[in-house]
Amino acid sequence: MRTQTAPDDDRLEADLSTVLSERRQLINLAYRFLGSLADAEDVVQEAYARWYAMTPAQREAVASPGGWLTTVASRICLDLLGSARARRERYVGEWIPEPLPDHSEWISGRSVGTADPADRITLDESVNMAFLVVLESMTPAERVAFILHDVFRYSFAEVAESVGRSPAACRQLASSARRRIRSAQQPPATAQRADIVRDFKQAWEAKDIGALISLLDPEATGLADGGGLVNAAPPTGGGEQIARYLVTITAKAPAMTILERTVNGEPGLVVQQNGVTVSVLAFDFAGERIKHLWAVRNPEKLRPWTTA
């Protein structure tokens, strides 16, 4: 005998489905704000906790659960960004945003093919490493206003709800952030970037210093993030010094394997030692050469790159 579902139960199930369907959007939003997948997951969990802390009557009074969750998550991120500079002053070594793999190698140590679609971050130009590094130079309010309006297309009236300023002030914040983005070097086409990274990999494997130097801008910079957990001496000082540093690493690690992978939606490299991922490299370009190299070695930031 089939039990008839009450209308109130149907409505609650529909509301629950609507609220949970926002998870992917919230993860995408929070990662772009914070540059950390782990922090983004914590923010989304906190936003949901606040939603369910309300009474059923309070939740029913919310006209747009998705809008409510976005506002709350944005405010949590804004608070975190306000304290992020102080936290990063205590961070050991350089802080680089957490690198993201393509969807085939996703989240939390899961095996390939078992990723939850709700946890995926859309890999577009707003998550490439160069873009995230520019975001790091913005004030928290600039970053939130710009991402909400320019990336996620919220109106300035909606942005104002999250930032706690007037729509006109949010418009100015987004405009200031936009100028910072436009001042960044425009990279070559994707296919060309992939070719440069492939040539770089082959030259690195061959320990060909001359070829590496030819692929690196003379004023190239390199940063490495070990978080104080592993050695991460930054290969800075121009193209030639970076090339020599990389060849030295290869000579000391005969079991090292270099793989071409998509890093934050862009051509990148993964370095493995005895089959274990120990470093993820992202690049920025000037013309046909590599201008910036970011190497993330902090094991806590490499968990999306591991497989069960």
mmCIF file of N, CA and C in Angstrom, residues 42-108:
data_model
loop_
_atom_site.group_PDB
_atom_site.id
_atom_site.type_symbol
_atom_site.label_atom_id
_atom_site.label_comp_id
_atom_site.label_asym_id
_atom_site.label_seq_id
_atom_site.Cartn_x
_atom_site.Cartn_y
_atom_site.Cartn_z
ATOM 1 N N ASP A 42 35.058 24.656 3.021
ATOM 2 C CA ASP A 42 34.682 25.057 4.380
ATOM 3 C C ASP A 42 33.640 26.175 4.357
ATOM 4 N N VAL A 43 33.820 27.127 3.430
ATOM 5 C CA VAL A 43 32.872 28.236 3.323
ATOM 6 C C VAL A 43 31.487 27.731 2.946
ATOM 7 N N VAL A 44 31.423 26.835 1.979
ATOM 8 C CA VAL A 44 30.134 26.309 1.533
ATOM 9 C C VAL A 44 29.467 25.521 2.661
ATOM 10 N N GLN A 45 30.250 24.753 3.387
ATOM 11 C CA GLN A 45 29.694 24.009 4.516
ATOM 12 C C GLN A 45 29.124 24.957 5.562
ATOM 13 N N GLU A 46 29.832 26.049 5.839
ATOM 14 C CA GLU A 46 29.351 27.029 6.809
ATOM 15 C C GLU A 46 28.084 27.713 6.320
ATOM 16 N N ALA A 47 28.014 28.019 5.029
ATOM 17 C CA ALA A 47 26.808 28.662 4.482
ATOM 18 C C ALA A 47 25.593 27.757 4.642
ATOM 19 N N TYR A 48 25.780 26.463 4.348
ATOM 20 C CA TYR A 48 24.678 25.514 4.523
ATOM 21 C C TYR A 48 24.305 25.357 5.994
ATOM 22 N N ALA A 49 25.307 25.379 6.876
ATOM 23 C CA ALA A 49 25.031 25.267 8.315
ATOM 24 C C ALA A 49 24.154 26.431 8.773
ATOM 25 N N ARG A 50 24.440 27.626 8.261
ATOM 26 C CA ARG A 50 23.639 28.797 8.635
ATOM 27 C C ARG A 50 22.223 28.696 8.069
ATOM 28 N N TRP A 51 22.111 28.113 6.885
ATOM 29 C CA TRP A 51 20.778 27.936 6.289
ATOM 30 C C TRP A 51 19.924 27.015 7.160
ATOM 31 N N TYR A 52 20.504 25.888 7.557
ATOM 32 C CA TYR A 52 19.735 24.909 8.328
ATOM 33 C C TYR A 52 19.617 25.289 9.800
ATOM 34 N N ALA A 53 20.367 26.301 10.236
ATOM 35 C CA ALA A 53 20.212 26.800 11.604
ATOM 36 C C ALA A 53 18.949 27.652 11.735
ATOM 37 N N MET A 54 18.416 28.107 10.610
ATOM 38 C CA MET A 54 17.180 28.889 10.646
ATOM 39 C C MET A 54 15.987 27.974 10.871
ATOM 40 N N THR A 55 14.920 28.524 11.360
ATOM 41 C CA THR A 55 13.689 27.762 11.531
ATOM 42 C C THR A 55 13.045 27.530 10.169
ATOM 43 N N PRO A 56 12.195 26.511 10.042
ATOM 44 C CA PRO A 56 11.491 26.296 8.769
ATOM 45 C C PRO A 56 10.744 27.537 8.295
ATOM 46 N N ALA A 57 10.156 28.271 9.225
ATOM 47 C CA ALA A 57 9.433 29.485 8.847
ATOM 48 C C ALA A 57 10.374 30.537 8.272
ATOM 49 N N GLN A 58 11.564 30.659 8.873
ATOM 50 C CA GLN A 58 12.548 31.630 8.371
ATOM 51 C C GLN A 58 13.035 31.231 6.976
ATOM 52 N N ARG A 59 13.275 29.945 6.760
ATOM 53 C CA ARG A 59 13.721 29.496 5.442
ATOM 54 C C ARG A 59 12.633 29.698 4.395
ATOM 55 N N GLU A 60 11.399 29.445 4.784
ATOM 56 C CA GLU A 60 10.292 29.608 3.848
ATOM 57 C C GLU A 60 10.112 31.065 3.441
ATOM 58 N N ALA A 61 10.527 31.978 4.314
ATOM 59 C CA ALA A 61 10.382 33.405 4.021
ATOM 60 C C ALA A 61 11.443 33.914 3.048
ATOM 61 N N VAL A 62 12.468 33.093 2.789
ATOM 62 C CA VAL A 62 13.531 33.497 1.857
ATOM 63 C C VAL A 62 13.027 33.303 0.435
ATOM 64 N N ALA A 63 12.925 34.386 -0.317
ATOM 65 C CA ALA A 63 12.378 34.318 -1.679
ATOM 66 C C ALA A 63 13.295 33.540 -2.617
ATOM 67 N N SER A 64 14.615 33.706 -2.453
ATOM 68 C CA SER A 64 15.573 33.030 -3.329
ATOM 69 C C SER A 64 16.647 32.364 -2.478
ATOM 70 N N PRO A 65 16.499 31.053 -2.177
ATOM 71 C CA PRO A 65 17.524 30.364 -1.386
ATOM 72 C C PRO A 65 18.922 30.471 -2.005
ATOM 73 N N GLY A 66 18.998 30.363 -3.352
ATOM 74 C CA GLY A 66 20.292 30.480 -4.014
ATOM 75 C C GLY A 66 20.922 31.839 -3.793
ATOM 76 N N GLY A 67 20.115 32.895 -3.898
ATOM 77 C CA GLY A 67 20.616 34.236 -3.660
ATOM 78 C C GLY A 67 21.060 34.421 -2.221
ATOM 79 N N TRP A 68 20.293 33.845 -1.300
ATOM 80 C CA TRP A 68 20.634 33.938 0.125
ATOM 81 C C TRP A 68 21.967 33.247 0.390
ATOM 82 N N LEU A 69 22.127 32.040 -0.138
ATOM 83 C CA LEU A 69 23.364 31.294 0.076
ATOM 84 C C LEU A 69 24.569 32.009 -0.548
ATOM 85 N N THR A 70 24.368 32.595 -1.723
ATOM 86 C CA THR A 70 25.454 33.328 -2.375
ATOM 87 C C THR A 70 25.878 34.523 -1.538
ATOM 88 N N THR A 71 24.901 35.259 -1.024
ATOM 89 C CA THR A 71 25.211 36.423 -0.189
ATOM 90 C C THR A 71 25.963 36.006 1.062
ATOM 91 N N VAL A 72 25.484 34.964 1.723
ATOM 92 C CA VAL A 72 26.127 34.505 2.957
ATOM 93 C C VAL A 72 27.539 33.995 2.671
ATOM 94 N N ALA A 73 27.693 33.174 1.622
ATOM 95 C CA ALA A 73 29.021 32.655 1.286
ATOM 96 C C ALA A 73 29.980 33.788 0.917
ATOM 97 N N SER A 74 29.483 34.784 0.204
ATOM 98 C CA SER A 74 30.324 35.924 -0.185
ATOM 99 C C SER A 74 30.775 36.708 1.034
ATOM 100 N N ARG A 75 29.885 36.875 1.992
ATOM 101 C CA ARG A 75 30.245 37.603 3.218
ATOM 102 C C ARG A 75 31.267 36.833 4.037
ATOM 103 N N ILE A 76 31.111 35.508 4.099
ATOM 104 C CA ILE A 76 32.095 34.693 4.813
ATOM 105 C C ILE A 76 33.454 34.831 4.136
ATOM 106 N N CYS A 77 33.464 34.759 2.795
ATOM 107 C CA CYS A 77 34.718 34.911 2.044
ATOM 108 C C CYS A 77 35.332 36.280 2.257
ATOM 109 N N LEU A 78 34.498 37.303 2.291
ATOM 110 C CA LEU A 78 34.990 38.667 2.502
ATOM 111 C C LEU A 78 35.687 38.772 3.856
ATOM 112 N N ASP A 79 35.106 38.157 4.869
ATOM 113 C CA ASP A 79 35.728 38.155 6.197
ATOM 114 C C ASP A 79 37.054 37.398 6.170
ATOM 115 N N LEU A 80 37.075 36.243 5.471
ATOM 116 C CA LEU A 80 38.309 35.461 5.379
ATOM 117 C C LEU A 80 39.397 36.214 4.628
ATOM 118 N N LEU A 81 38.995 36.894 3.545
ATOM 119 C CA LEU A 81 39.979 37.669 2.777
ATOM 120 C C LEU A 81 40.557 38.798 3.614
ATOM 121 N N GLY A 82 39.752 39.355 4.502
ATOM 122 C CA GLY A 82 40.229 40.433 5.366
ATOM 123 C C GLY A 82 41.334 39.980 6.295
ATOM 124 N N SER A 83 41.286 38.702 6.685
ATOM 125 C CA SER A 83 42.315 38.182 7.590
ATOM 126 C C SER A 83 43.390 37.384 6.848
ATOM 127 N N ALA A 84 43.185 37.202 5.535
ATOM 128 C CA ALA A 84 44.109 36.353 4.771
ATOM 129 C C ALA A 84 45.516 36.922 4.735
ATOM 130 N N ARG A 85 45.632 38.236 4.600
ATOM 131 C CA ARG A 85 46.973 38.830 4.515
ATOM 132 C C ARG A 85 47.767 38.548 5.787
ATOM 133 N N ALA A 86 47.097 38.668 6.941
ATOM 134 C CA ALA A 86 47.774 38.397 8.205
ATOM 135 C C ALA A 86 48.176 36.924 8.292
ATOM 136 N N ARG A 87 47.272 36.027 7.849
ATOM 137 C CA ARG A 87 47.576 34.596 7.885
ATOM 138 C C ARG A 87 48.746 34.277 6.951
ATOM 139 N N ARG A 88 48.800 34.929 5.807
ATOM 140 C CA ARG A 88 49.849 34.626 4.842
ATOM 141 C C ARG A 88 51.194 35.215 5.248
ATOM 142 N N GLU A 89 51.159 36.221 6.120
ATOM 143 C CA GLU A 89 52.417 36.715 6.663
ATOM 144 C C GLU A 89 53.061 35.664 7.563
ATOM 145 N N ARG A 90 52.217 34.784 8.135
ATOM 146 C CA ARG A 90 52.730 33.707 8.991
ATOM 147 C C ARG A 90 53.013 32.438 8.195
ATOM 148 N N TYR A 91 52.597 32.424 6.937
ATOM 149 C CA TYR A 91 52.796 31.254 6.078
ATOM 150 C C TYR A 91 54.276 31.108 5.771
ATOM 151 N N VAL A 92 54.774 29.886 5.828
ATOM 152 C CA VAL A 92 56.194 29.658 5.578
ATOM 153 C C VAL A 92 56.463 29.670 4.075
ATOM 154 N N GLY A 93 57.279 30.628 3.620
ATOM 155 C CA GLY A 93 57.608 30.728 2.202
ATOM 156 C C GLY A 93 56.521 31.438 1.404
ATOM 157 N N GLU A 94 56.575 31.235 0.088
ATOM 158 C CA GLU A 94 55.625 31.877 -0.813
ATOM 159 C C GLU A 94 54.254 31.191 -0.746
ATOM 160 N N TRP A 95 53.183 31.983 -0.848
ATOM 161 C CA TRP A 95 51.827 31.436 -0.918
ATOM 162 C C TRP A 95 51.353 31.532 -2.364
ATOM 163 N N ILE A 96 51.008 30.377 -2.947
ATOM 164 C CA ILE A 96 50.492 30.323 -4.315
ATOM 165 C C ILE A 96 49.098 29.704 -4.251
ATOM 166 N N PRO A 97 48.135 30.219 -5.025
ATOM 167 C CA PRO A 97 46.800 29.603 -5.022
ATOM 168 C C PRO A 97 46.856 28.110 -5.289
ATOM 169 N N GLU A 98 45.915 27.389 -4.728
ATOM 170 C CA GLU A 98 45.871 25.942 -4.862
ATOM 171 C C GLU A 98 45.564 25.543 -6.308
ATOM 172 N N PRO A 99 46.411 24.724 -6.931
ATOM 173 C CA PRO A 99 46.180 24.345 -8.339
ATOM 174 C C PRO A 99 45.052 23.323 -8.469
ATOM 175 N N LEU A 100 44.318 23.422 -9.561
ATOM 176 C CA LEU A 100 43.207 22.508 -9.814
ATOM 177 C C LEU A 100 43.474 21.669 -11.052
ATOM 178 N N PRO A 101 43.193 20.363 -10.971
ATOM 179 C CA PRO A 101 43.334 19.507 -12.150
ATOM 180 C C PRO A 101 42.112 19.590 -13.042
ATOM 181 N N ASP A 102 42.212 18.973 -14.201
ATOM 182 C CA ASP A 102 41.051 18.813 -15.055
ATOM 183 C C ASP A 102 40.080 17.863 -14.356
ATOM 184 N N HIS A 103 38.844 17.809 -14.834
ATOM 185 C CA HIS A 103 37.813 17.030 -14.149
ATOM 186 C C HIS A 103 38.104 15.536 -14.105
ATOM 187 N N SER A 104 38.984 15.058 -14.971
ATOM 188 C CA SER A 104 39.290 13.630 -14.974
ATOM 189 C C SER A 104 40.160 13.230 -13.779
ATOM 190 N N GLU A 105 40.752 14.233 -13.100
ATOM 191 C CA GLU A 105 41.562 13.940 -11.911
ATOM 192 C C GLU A 105 41.089 14.850 -10.799
ATOM 193 N N TRP A 106 39.931 14.526 -10.224
ATOM 194 C CA TRP A 106 39.314 15.557 -9.394
ATOM 195 C C TRP A 106 39.637 15.451 -7.936
ATOM 196 N N ILE A 107 38.672 15.464 -7.091
ATOM 197 C CA ILE A 107 38.745 16.041 -5.761
ATOM 198 C C ILE A 107 38.958 14.996 -4.664
ATOM 199 N N SER A 108 39.636 15.397 -3.625
ATOM 200 C CA SER A 108 39.689 14.671 -2.350
ATOM 201 C C SER A 108 40.194 13.234 -2.481
#
